[in-house]
């Protein structure tokens, strides 16, 4: 399966634009480019049963972040809020810019 190029990166501040977490924001922890999913800190929490792996570890039910479809999140610009991303060549390197105000992200 092909990996798709996305304009989002790890540690980007994003807001959710669709689904049960709509309107909430957080930082991207992980991007799965093959499946088109992102894991956002503190959002889409699910319960998971955890087995103790070593002696002394505690098992039980823990809360973890589940992946969200990448199309349901939008990057947040510091000036103007949720926005789309454009890529422009700045000399010999490419930079990501806000589509609303033109600020480098």
CSV table of C-alpha atoms in Angstrom, one decimal:
chain,number,residue,atom,x,y,z
A,1,UNK,CA,0.0,0.0,0.0
A,2,UNK,CA,1.3,3.5,-0.8
A,3,UNK,CA,2.1,6.0,1.9
A,4,UNK,CA,0.4,9.4,1.3
A,5,UNK,CA,2.1,12.7,1.9
A,6,UNK,CA,0.2,14.9,4.4
A,7,UNK,CA,0.9,18.5,5.4
A,8,UNK,CA,0.5,17.7,9.1
A,9,UNK,CA,3.5,16.7,11.3
A,10,UNK,CA,4.1,15.4,14.7
A,11,UNK,CA,3.8,18.0,17.5
A,12,UNK,CA,1.4,20.2,15.4
A,13,UNK,CA,-1.4,21.9,17.3
A,14,UNK,CA,-4.7,20.7,15.7
A,15,UNK,CA,-8.4,21.0,16.3
A,16,UNK,CA,-11.0,18.4,15.5
A,17,UNK,CA,-13.6,19.5,12.9
A,18,UNK,CA,-15.9,16.4,12.8
A,19,UNK,CA,-17.0,13.5,15.1
A,20,UNK,CA,-17.7,13.2,18.8
A,21,UNK,CA,-14.6,15.3,19.7
A,22,UNK,CA,-15.6,18.2,17.5
A,23,UNK,CA,-14.3,21.6,18.7
A,24,UNK,CA,-11.5,20.2,20.9
A,25,UNK,CA,-7.9,20.7,20.2
A,26,UNK,CA,-4.6,19.0,21.1
A,27,UNK,CA,-1.1,18.1,19.9
A,28,UNK,CA,-0.4,15.3,17.4
A,29,UNK,CA,1.4,12.4,19.1
A,30,UNK,CA,1.6,10.0,16.1
A,31,UNK,CA,0.7,9.9,12.4
A,32,UNK,CA,-0.1,6.7,10.6
A,33,UNK,CA,0.4,7.7,7.0
A,34,UNK,CA,-0.6,4.3,5.5
A,35,UNK,CA,-4.0,4.3,7.3
A,36,UNK,CA,-4.5,8.0,7.2
A,37,UNK,CA,-4.9,8.4,11.0
A,38,UNK,CA,-3.5,10.6,13.7
A,39,UNK,CA,-3.4,10.2,17.5
A,40,UNK,CA,-4.0,13.5,19.3
A,41,UNK,CA,-3.1,14.0,23.0
A,42,UNK,CA,-6.0,13.8,25.3
A,43,UNK,CA,-8.7,13.2,22.6
A,44,UNK,CA,-10.7,10.2,21.5
A,45,UNK,CA,-10.0,8.3,24.8
A,46,UNK,CA,-11.0,4.6,24.9
A,47,UNK,CA,-10.7,2.0,27.7
A,48,UNK,CA,-8.3,-0.8,27.2
A,49,UNK,CA,-7.6,-3.9,29.3
A,50,UNK,CA,-3.9,-4.1,30.1
A,51,UNK,CA,-2.1,-7.2,31.3
A,52,UNK,CA,0.7,-7.0,33.8
A,53,UNK,CA,3.9,-7.8,31.8
A,54,UNK,CA,6.4,-8.1,34.6
A,55,UNK,CA,6.1,-9.1,38.3
A,56,UNK,CA,5.2,-6.0,40.2
A,57,UNK,CA,3.3,-4.4,37.2
A,58,UNK,CA,-0.3,-3.6,37.7
A,59,UNK,CA,-2.9,-4.8,35.2
A,60,UNK,CA,-6.3,-3.3,34.8
A,61,UNK,CA,-8.3,-1.0,32.6
A,62,UNK,CA,-6.5,2.1,31.3
A,63,UNK,CA,-7.5,5.0,29.2
A,64,UNK,CA,-5.5,5.5,25.9
A,65,UNK,CA,-5.9,7.8,22.9
A,66,UNK,CA,-7.4,6.1,19.8
A,67,UNK,CA,-6.6,7.3,16.3
A,68,UNK,CA,-8.8,9.9,14.5
A,69,UNK,CA,-9.0,10.1,10.7
A,70,UNK,CA,-6.6,12.7,9.4
A,71,UNK,CA,-9.4,14.4,7.4
A,72,UNK,CA,-11.2,15.2,10.7
A,73,UNK,CA,-8.4,17.4,12.1
A,74,UNK,CA,-7.3,20.9,11.0
A,75,UNK,CA,-4.0,22.6,11.9
A,76,UNK,CA,-4.3,25.7,14.2
A,77,UNK,CA,-2.5,28.9,13.2
A,78,UNK,CA,-1.4,31.1,16.2
A,79,UNK,CA,-3.0,34.2,14.6
A,80,UNK,CA,-6.2,33.1,13.0
A,81,UNK,CA,-7.2,29.7,14.4
A,82,UNK,CA,-8.0,26.6,12.4
A,83,UNK,CA,-6.8,26.9,8.8
A,84,UNK,CA,-5.6,25.0,5.7
A,85,UNK,CA,-1.9,24.7,4.9
A,86,UNK,CA,-0.1,25.7,1.8
A,87,UNK,CA,3.5,24.9,0.8
A,88,UNK,CA,5.7,27.5,-0.7
A,89,UNK,CA,9.3,27.4,-1.8
A,90,UNK,CA,11.3,29.8,0.3
A,91,UNK,CA,14.7,29.9,-1.5
A,92,UNK,CA,16.1,26.4,-1.5
A,93,UNK,CA,13.7,24.9,1.1
A,94,UNK,CA,9.9,24.5,1.3
A,95,UNK,CA,7.9,26.0,4.2
A,96,UNK,CA,4.3,25.4,5.3
A,97,UNK,CA,2.2,28.6,5.4
A,98,UNK,CA,-1.2,29.5,6.7
A,99,UNK,CA,-3.7,30.0,3.9
A,100,UNK,CA,-5.6,32.8,5.7
A,101,UNK,CA,-2.8,35.1,6.9
A,102,UNK,CA,0.4,33.7,5.2
A,103,UNK,CA,2.3,33.1,8.5
A,104,UNK,CA,4.9,30.3,8.5
A,105,UNK,CA,3.7,27.3,10.5
